[in-house]
XYZ file of C-alpha atoms in Angstrom:
585
model
C 79.567 87.629 62.806
C 77.399 87.749 65.938
C 78.352 88.946 69.413
C 78.222 85.348 70.766
C 80.857 83.962 68.389
C 84.032 82.723 70.129
C 86.233 84.989 67.992
C 84.262 88.044 69.071
C 84.324 87.009 72.737
C 88.074 86.302 72.641
C 88.894 89.515 70.788
C 90.410 92.196 73.039
C 88.157 95.108 73.842
C 89.375 98.613 72.962
C 89.939 99.466 76.647
C 91.902 96.222 77.110
C 94.355 97.287 74.418
C 95.245 100.455 76.329
C 98.138 100.747 78.740
C 97.501 100.759 82.483
C 98.088 104.506 82.740
C 95.513 105.136 79.981
C 92.964 102.943 81.796
C 93.555 104.557 85.205
C 93.765 108.224 84.154
C 90.105 108.613 83.021
C 88.888 107.321 86.420
C 90.825 109.989 88.326
C 89.399 113.405 89.019
C 91.247 116.653 88.562
C 92.505 116.536 92.162
C 93.795 113.004 91.720
C 95.546 113.960 88.501
C 97.185 116.954 90.197
C 98.345 114.766 93.100
C 99.620 112.170 90.660
C 101.494 114.825 88.687
C 102.898 116.343 91.902
C 104.135 112.977 93.175
C 105.577 112.145 89.768
C 107.442 115.464 89.636
C 108.631 115.056 93.232
C 109.797 111.506 92.568
C 111.613 112.559 89.418
C 113.228 115.506 91.218
C 114.342 113.398 94.200
C 115.532 110.584 91.952
C 117.490 112.970 89.758
C 118.991 114.642 92.831
C 120.030 111.285 94.298
C 121.546 110.140 91.018
C 123.465 113.403 90.606
C 124.622 113.266 94.245
C 125.788 109.652 93.944
C 127.592 110.257 90.657
C 129.278 113.419 91.941
C 130.358 111.814 95.227
C 131.697 108.765 93.382
C 133.633 111.024 91.023
C 134.944 113.091 93.926
C 135.972 109.924 95.790
C 137.918 108.726 92.761
C 139.665 112.108 92.489
C 140.609 112.159 96.186
C 141.790 108.546 96.062
C 143.933 109.267 93.002
C 145.485 112.346 94.615
C 146.213 110.397 97.796
C 147.839 107.599 95.806
C 149.997 110.097 93.900
C 151.120 111.710 97.171
C 152.005 108.330 98.723
C 153.914 107.249 95.613
C 155.871 110.529 95.524
C 156.726 110.350 99.242
C 157.797 106.693 99.023
C 159.975 107.414 95.966
C 161.635 110.269 97.849
C 162.365 108.229 100.992
C 163.608 105.130 99.141
C 165.915 106.906 96.699
C 169.062 105.973 98.658
C 168.053 102.325 98.963
C 167.302 102.135 95.237
C 170.719 103.633 94.497
C 172.408 100.780 96.459
C 170.964 98.222 94.074
C 170.790 94.649 95.423
C 172.302 95.744 98.717
C 169.330 97.947 99.418
C 166.691 95.320 98.577
C 166.195 94.398 102.229
C 165.618 98.027 103.107
C 163.099 98.267 100.293
C 161.292 95.172 101.586
C 161.129 96.684 105.059
C 159.833 99.963 103.622
C 157.209 98.097 101.586
C 156.149 96.153 104.677
C 155.745 99.351 106.684
C 153.740 101.032 103.923
C 151.460 98.030 103.292
C 150.225 98.284 106.861
C 148.461 101.520 106.002
C 144.677 101.442 105.515
C 143.451 100.807 101.980
C 146.994 100.139 100.633
C 146.845 96.827 98.773
C 150.110 96.858 96.795
C 153.663 98.253 97.037
C 156.290 97.299 94.423
C 159.756 98.566 93.409
C 161.159 98.173 89.894
C 164.543 98.914 88.396
C 165.016 101.052 85.344
C 164.356 98.050 83.081
C 161.022 97.337 84.709
C 162.223 94.234 86.600
C 160.782 93.643 90.036
C 163.109 94.519 92.921
C 160.808 94.213 95.948
C 157.034 93.930 96.461
C 154.390 93.469 99.124
C 150.633 92.952 98.699
C 147.571 92.110 100.794
C 145.941 89.918 98.179
C 147.393 86.380 98.579
C 146.536 85.592 94.953
C 148.237 88.722 93.745
C 151.230 88.043 91.494
C 153.663 90.873 90.797
C 155.111 90.670 87.309
C 157.753 92.737 85.550
C 156.417 96.045 84.361
C 156.077 96.379 80.557
C 158.253 98.954 78.907
C 155.244 100.860 77.590
C 154.005 101.332 81.161
C 157.292 103.155 81.990
C 156.723 105.799 79.349
C 157.117 109.323 80.637
C 153.521 110.270 79.825
C 152.186 107.368 81.939
C 154.222 108.142 85.071
C 152.250 109.674 87.959
C 149.011 108.876 86.128
C 146.147 107.216 87.976
C 145.441 103.737 86.590
C 142.267 101.873 87.573
C 142.729 98.187 88.439
C 140.571 95.432 89.921
C 141.272 92.664 92.461
C 139.138 89.662 93.376
C 139.645 90.348 97.085
C 139.629 94.132 97.361
C 137.626 94.931 94.254
C 138.476 98.103 92.386
C 141.605 100.060 93.269
C 143.887 102.692 91.740
C 147.572 102.345 90.947
C 150.204 105.056 90.464
C 153.770 104.519 89.194
C 156.309 107.143 90.353
C 159.983 107.444 89.303
C 162.763 107.233 91.917
C 165.348 109.995 91.240
C 168.964 110.429 92.392
C 168.876 113.999 93.694
C 165.247 115.104 94.037
C 164.520 118.795 93.958
C 161.307 120.737 94.174
C 161.176 121.030 90.364
C 162.419 117.563 89.515
C 159.173 116.451 87.907
C 156.955 118.041 85.357
C 154.206 115.579 84.644
C 156.525 112.740 85.746
C 159.547 113.758 83.596
C 162.956 114.672 85.100
C 163.884 118.218 84.185
C 166.905 119.244 86.322
C 170.415 118.578 84.934
C 172.258 115.719 86.624
C 169.104 113.972 87.741
C 168.645 110.371 86.635
C 166.008 107.734 87.276
C 167.080 104.935 89.655
C 163.868 102.929 89.330
C 160.154 103.033 89.877
C 157.784 102.547 92.743
C 154.143 101.403 92.283
C 151.442 101.814 94.916
C 147.893 100.446 94.753
C 145.231 102.043 96.924
C 141.732 100.513 97.358
C 138.532 102.447 98.090
C 136.618 99.604 99.692
C 136.118 101.332 103.032
C 135.272 104.719 101.523
C 132.930 103.057 99.032
C 131.042 101.309 101.829
C 130.779 104.585 103.711
C 129.604 106.353 100.587
C 126.990 103.632 99.927
C 125.719 104.071 103.476
C 125.486 107.829 102.956
C 123.664 107.285 99.650
C 121.158 104.989 101.339
C 120.594 107.616 104.000
C 119.988 110.238 101.296
C 117.540 107.940 99.481
C 115.749 107.199 102.741
C 115.511 110.904 103.503
C 114.048 111.492 100.027
C 111.437 108.768 100.578
C 110.508 110.296 103.928
C 110.168 113.718 102.289
C 107.953 112.241 99.560
C 105.827 110.394 102.135
C 105.390 113.548 104.219
C 104.692 115.664 101.099
C 101.770 113.467 99.986
C 99.251 114.472 102.715
C 100.485 118.058 102.582
C 99.922 118.129 98.832
C 96.486 116.568 99.299
C 95.500 119.252 101.816
C 96.863 121.985 99.560
C 94.993 120.694 96.502
C 91.812 120.278 98.525
C 92.094 123.859 99.757
C 92.679 125.103 96.212
C 89.681 123.171 94.860
C 87.305 124.093 97.656
C 86.031 127.262 95.866
C 85.694 125.269 92.652
C 83.500 122.733 94.458
C 81.383 125.622 95.686
C 81.080 126.888 92.118
C 80.072 123.400 90.986
C 77.350 123.184 93.632
C 76.091 126.644 92.659
C 76.082 125.611 88.985
C 73.914 122.585 89.754
C 71.458 124.794 91.634
C 71.296 127.198 88.697
C 70.664 124.253 86.366
C 67.832 123.226 88.696
C 66.300 126.691 88.203
C 67.600 128.645 91.197
C 68.935 131.714 89.386
C 69.229 133.684 92.651
C 72.185 131.545 93.753
C 75.435 133.440 94.408
C 78.955 132.414 95.443
C 81.082 134.237 98.021
C 83.818 136.113 96.156
C 86.120 137.492 98.879
C 89.381 136.178 97.454
C 91.773 138.386 95.507
C 93.154 135.705 93.235
C 91.997 133.975 90.066
C 89.450 131.908 92.013
C 87.925 135.110 93.380
C 87.748 136.572 89.874
C 86.105 133.347 88.693
C 83.523 133.551 91.491
C 82.766 137.198 90.634
C 82.395 136.301 86.966
C 80.117 133.418 87.948
C 77.852 135.729 89.935
C 77.722 138.172 87.027
C 76.917 135.282 84.696
C 74.059 134.168 86.969
C 72.594 137.687 86.900
C 73.031 137.853 83.123
C 71.419 134.428 82.636
C 68.453 135.471 84.762
C 68.056 138.647 82.743
C 68.421 136.722 79.489
C 65.820 134.218 80.622
C 63.395 137.010 81.318
C 64.175 138.577 77.939
C 63.723 135.215 76.218
C 60.361 134.699 77.913
C 59.253 138.151 76.772
C 60.584 137.486 73.277
C 58.725 134.168 73.174
C 55.482 135.938 73.973
C 56.135 138.481 71.261
C 57.139 135.704 68.861
C 53.948 133.781 69.607
C 51.900 136.873 68.808
C 53.929 137.461 65.659
C 53.427 133.816 64.655
C 49.692 134.165 65.025
C 49.737 137.277 62.871
C 52.034 135.558 60.387
C 49.790 132.502 60.166
C 46.837 134.730 59.416
C 48.816 136.561 56.743
C 50.060 133.255 55.307
C 46.504 131.994 55.076
C 45.485 135.198 53.329
C 48.465 135.034 50.960
C 47.826 131.348 50.287
C 44.253 132.112 49.401
C 45.397 134.942 47.143
C 47.995 132.673 45.488
C 45.404 129.983 44.894
C 43.123 132.521 43.255
C 46.055 133.871 41.205
C 47.086 130.334 40.175
C 43.567 129.511 39.078
C 43.434 132.770 37.144
C 46.842 132.054 35.599
C 45.780 128.535 34.668
C 42.673 129.936 33.086
C 44.694 132.526 31.181
C 47.114 129.848 29.980
C 44.179 127.739 28.846
C 42.752 130.761 27.076
C 46.141 131.410 25.497
C 46.294 127.826 24.246
C 42.786 128.160 22.898
C 43.735 131.437 21.257
C 46.834 129.869 19.692
C 44.775 126.946 18.454
C 42.217 129.333 16.997
C 44.921 131.487 15.420
C 46.563 128.418 13.950
C 43.272 127.201 12.541
C 41.820 130.540 11.460
C 45.010 131.791 9.815
C 46.180 128.547 8.277
C 42.794 127.681 6.738
C 42.578 130.785 4.472
C 46.244 130.492 3.611
C 45.792 126.870 2.624
C 42.796 127.868 0.469
C 44.804 130.623 -1.229
C 47.706 128.241 -1.814
C 45.362 125.562 -3.125
C 43.602 127.929 -5.546
C 46.923 129.286 -6.817
C 48.165 125.750 -7.340
C 44.977 124.748 -9.208
C 45.216 127.785 -11.462
C 48.817 126.981 -12.268
C 48.032 123.346 -12.941
C 44.888 123.786 -15.097
C 45.183 127.183 -16.759
C 48.916 127.808 -16.885
C 48.917 127.800 -20.717
C 46.224 130.500 -20.785
C 48.146 132.942 -18.571
C 50.929 135.158 -19.631
C 54.287 135.166 -17.852
C 53.397 138.028 -15.512
C 50.294 136.255 -14.181
C 52.175 132.995 -13.750
C 54.938 134.838 -11.881
C 52.416 136.519 -9.566
C 50.629 133.216 -8.851
C 53.955 131.559 -7.991
C 54.806 134.481 -5.700
C 51.394 134.104 -4.014
C 52.045 130.391 -3.443
C 55.585 131.046 -2.174
C 54.463 133.802 0.215
C 51.654 131.587 1.527
C 54.206 128.839 2.273
C 56.453 131.352 4.076
C 53.576 132.671 6.179
C 52.418 129.147 7.006
C 55.922 128.209 8.169
C 56.162 131.444 10.159
C 52.866 130.747 11.945
C 54.030 127.216 12.766
C 57.333 128.495 14.145
C 55.600 131.151 16.250
C 53.240 128.531 17.672
C 56.195 126.270 18.421
C 58.058 129.166 20.073
C 55.101 129.849 22.359
C 54.911 126.189 23.411
C 58.596 125.565 24.123
C 58.214 126.331 27.843
C 54.636 125.146 28.228
C 54.713 121.894 26.259
C 57.488 119.844 27.838
C 58.538 116.624 26.176
C 59.819 113.506 27.901
C 63.460 113.589 29.026
C 65.768 110.981 27.537
C 69.475 110.322 27.157
C 70.619 112.466 24.223
C 73.957 111.961 22.473
C 74.851 115.474 21.305
C 77.696 114.137 19.161
C 75.212 111.907 17.321
C 72.883 114.868 16.789
C 75.700 116.944 15.285
C 76.576 114.008 13.028
C 72.941 113.747 11.883
C 72.883 117.491 11.172
C 76.067 117.098 9.129
C 74.110 114.718 6.903
C 71.096 117.050 6.815
C 73.180 120.013 5.645
C 75.537 117.919 3.510
C 74.510 119.503 0.210
C 74.803 123.062 1.559
C 78.158 122.323 3.184
C 79.546 120.688 0.047
C 78.214 123.258 -2.405
C 79.610 126.193 -0.419
C 82.894 124.494 0.575
C 82.246 124.684 4.330
C 83.936 122.354 6.852
C 81.925 121.333 9.941
C 84.476 120.515 12.693
C 83.832 119.072 16.161
C 86.626 120.452 18.378
C 86.066 118.361 21.518
C 84.100 115.442 22.863
C 80.452 116.364 23.313
C 78.711 115.129 26.491
C 75.531 113.143 26.926
C 72.483 115.130 28.057
C 69.354 114.122 29.928
C 67.041 116.339 27.894
C 64.367 116.592 25.201
C 65.937 115.225 22.052
C 63.866 117.336 19.650
C 64.701 120.546 21.544
C 68.437 119.808 21.630
C 68.373 119.044 17.919
C 66.452 122.285 17.287
C 69.138 124.328 19.105
C 72.065 122.895 17.135
C 70.112 122.897 13.855
C 69.223 126.600 14.130
C 72.759 127.631 15.106
C 74.444 125.555 12.369
C 71.845 126.705 9.803
C 72.546 130.356 10.696
C 76.292 129.743 10.420
C 75.819 128.282 6.915
C 73.532 131.116 5.777
C 75.803 133.912 6.995
C 79.124 132.290 6.023
C 80.026 134.721 3.255
C 82.515 134.154 0.434
C 85.915 134.618 2.114
C 88.194 131.771 3.195
C 88.534 129.784 5.322
C 84.964 128.585 5.606
C 84.626 126.616 8.810
C 82.012 125.880 11.460
C 83.347 124.631 14.816
C 81.245 122.892 17.459
C 82.636 122.151 20.933
C 81.959 121.958 24.652
C 83.704 122.782 27.926
C 82.593 120.926 31.057
C 82.601 122.740 34.390
C 81.638 121.767 37.926
C 77.991 122.783 37.641
C 77.319 123.284 33.936
C 78.349 122.491 30.379
C 79.181 125.328 27.964
C 78.616 124.607 24.252
C 79.666 126.830 21.388
C 79.066 127.062 17.625
C 81.719 129.237 15.957
C 81.881 130.254 12.285
C 84.193 132.315 10.115
C 81.386 134.170 8.360
C 80.213 137.735 7.955
C 79.929 138.590 11.647
C 77.327 140.759 13.375
C 77.328 144.506 13.730
C 77.968 145.549 17.373
C 74.670 147.451 17.379
C 72.766 144.261 16.526
C 74.505 141.885 18.975
C 72.025 142.501 21.802
C 69.001 142.238 19.468
C 69.655 138.959 17.652
C 67.645 136.918 20.178
C 64.485 139.032 19.759
C 61.659 137.847 17.506
C 61.717 139.338 13.969
C 65.010 141.167 14.698
C 67.677 140.736 12.022
C 70.863 142.494 11.046
C 70.590 145.804 9.189
C 73.587 145.372 6.905
C 73.037 144.876 3.197
C 74.738 141.468 3.203
C 72.428 140.049 5.862
C 69.242 141.588 4.459
C 69.653 139.577 1.251
C 69.758 136.268 3.160
C 66.481 134.418 3.670
C 65.228 134.134 7.238
C 62.207 134.677 9.462
C 63.826 136.091 12.622
C 62.409 133.374 14.903
C 65.176 130.752 15.098
C 67.485 132.435 17.636
C 64.519 133.404 19.812
C 63.541 129.711 19.900
C 67.120 128.740 20.779
C 67.174 131.245 23.652
C 63.842 129.956 24.992
C 65.025 126.316 24.883
C 68.340 127.104 26.620
C 66.556 128.999 29.397
C 64.301 125.966 29.866
C 67.419 124.064 31.025
C 68.476 126.807 33.462
C 71.096 128.034 31.018
C 71.978 131.231 29.237
C 73.081 132.118 25.707
C 75.202 134.951 24.377
C 77.035 135.879 21.200
C 80.593 137.032 20.485
C 81.137 138.516 17.034
C 83.394 140.705 14.923
C 82.459 142.026 11.520
C 84.143 140.190 8.644
C 85.815 137.764 11.096
C 83.064 135.494 12.346
C 80.562 134.819 15.102
C 80.526 132.515 18.131
C 77.278 131.535 19.849
C 77.812 130.173 23.356
C 75.158 128.625 25.586
C 75.180 126.712 28.865
C 73.170 123.759 30.163
C 72.747 123.268 33.918
C 74.795 120.430 35.420
C 71.699 118.501 36.504
C 70.987 117.776 32.811
C 74.578 116.760 31.935
C 75.996 113.252 32.083
C 72.997 111.078 31.333
C 71.974 108.361 33.791
C 75.336 108.573 35.614
C 74.375 112.022 36.907
C 72.737 111.640 40.365
C 70.687 114.805 39.685
C 69.169 113.382 36.491
C 66.232 111.843 38.364
C 65.536 115.175 40.074
C 65.619 116.966 36.711
C 63.255 114.391 35.206
C 60.869 114.784 38.149
C 60.961 118.567 37.769
C 60.223 118.335 34.034
C 57.441 115.821 34.676
C 55.865 118.120 37.273
C 56.165 121.126 34.966
C 54.665 119.109 32.134
C 51.729 118.010 34.303
C 51.088 121.592 35.374
C 51.220 122.790 31.787
C 48.881 120.028 30.636
C 46.397 120.928 33.338
C 46.670 124.600 32.457
C 46.150 123.967 28.748
C 43.180 121.602 29.193
C 39.624 122.487 28.233
C 37.093 123.023 31.007
C 35.694 119.565 30.319
C 39.115 117.978 30.913
C 40.009 117.202 27.269
C 43.591 118.316 26.410
C 44.138 120.620 23.467
C 46.215 119.526 20.452
C 49.812 120.674 20.259
C 52.023 121.584 17.346
C 54.116 118.825 15.819
């Protein structure tokens, strides 16, 4: 989707999806943000003060109005007690009393009720007001002398108090509106409604004055806050100007630091920093000069070392070529006489066997057998010497398949000796030389079969444990075990165990040395864990770059490394005329 598509043009930009405060805040400087915060705090403080003042004054007005209504109701009940006691004869007096009381400011209702709650006399300022009989629940003792909030369409909200009219009032006649003195009885009830319209208007006017005063204070505080912030930031602006001059290269710039506050400390620290930076710049310049001289000396030494390394590499390549030539000569010069000896012994046995006695035949067979052993030993030694110098092509190797093939190779030995070959875990794929991997497992399994012994159980276990950067293989047997003195020597050439049981077992002493050399080729290590008469475990590791086959991202790097090593070895083992030497099969 291109930038000119209608959907892209109509899509909201990231800044358009932000709120207005998020879009404005980044454009303000530190002074503007401080002023904005100051005005916000001032506005919140004034607003909260006004709200608290208005709520408190309204609450206080309601309390005063309720107290005033209670006092009026009590006084009217006291003065009209005689008229209420006269019954219907005193109704006219009650009407006159109600008329006199209704003339008072804020009084909107005066009503007299008998003990049953029936209306006796009433006066009200609201022409639509209709006085009805008082419900019995309203005459309950707990509701007498309580402030009740009412509302009228003409006068708005008002409060109403119902007071009892008693026969012989005394100073302790009421306790929360209940007659307590003996002989006192209730003659009726008087209800007075008192509106707060005038006081409410006055209070609203006062509230508006308070709000106006708060706005004036906020308006006056804005320039004062601006001047204060500007004065506070003036030294910071000076520091900023000095910083720009230092960036331009004027390291002699200093800021006046006569204040005894944090700004003064900052200015003093800035001056010290300028001096330190100047000193550091001088030190860096001196160090650069010294470094340039050291680099020149180092380049000369590197050139000398490079020349020496080139000479050493050429010498090493020549020595490797000579070694290969020597190995080829040894292989040819030693194998040729041995083959002749073996051939002559074979011919003698084939043509003149009937003419020889048993001792001669036995000696000729021993000669032929020893020649075969020596020939195999020479081949193995040549192969051991070429493990690290004659690299083969890397390929995906299924170690489980190799173990299965070796099971078939050693099938007769395993079956004849009653040995079980067990694979304990799934074996991974390797990106390695197939012949070398097979050689490792073949030598280890062959050793386990040879040194199994006669006790039960007879088992060989093969397994692997994968880790983050390597794979650890093991070949464990339940055989004779290795003497602790021989554990560290088993990987040396021609080193074998000294016990009588191991001396009687055929072997050349080269197999484990070959295994160790192959494992080290793959950046691994090999070690042995053994107990006499209990068994032996050979463990070896393969670097993680060779584990996992093609799925391993480091496989290509490992292949490139092997290819480079192989090219170097081929060049080193070549004849002077460029023709490569033959290698062992």
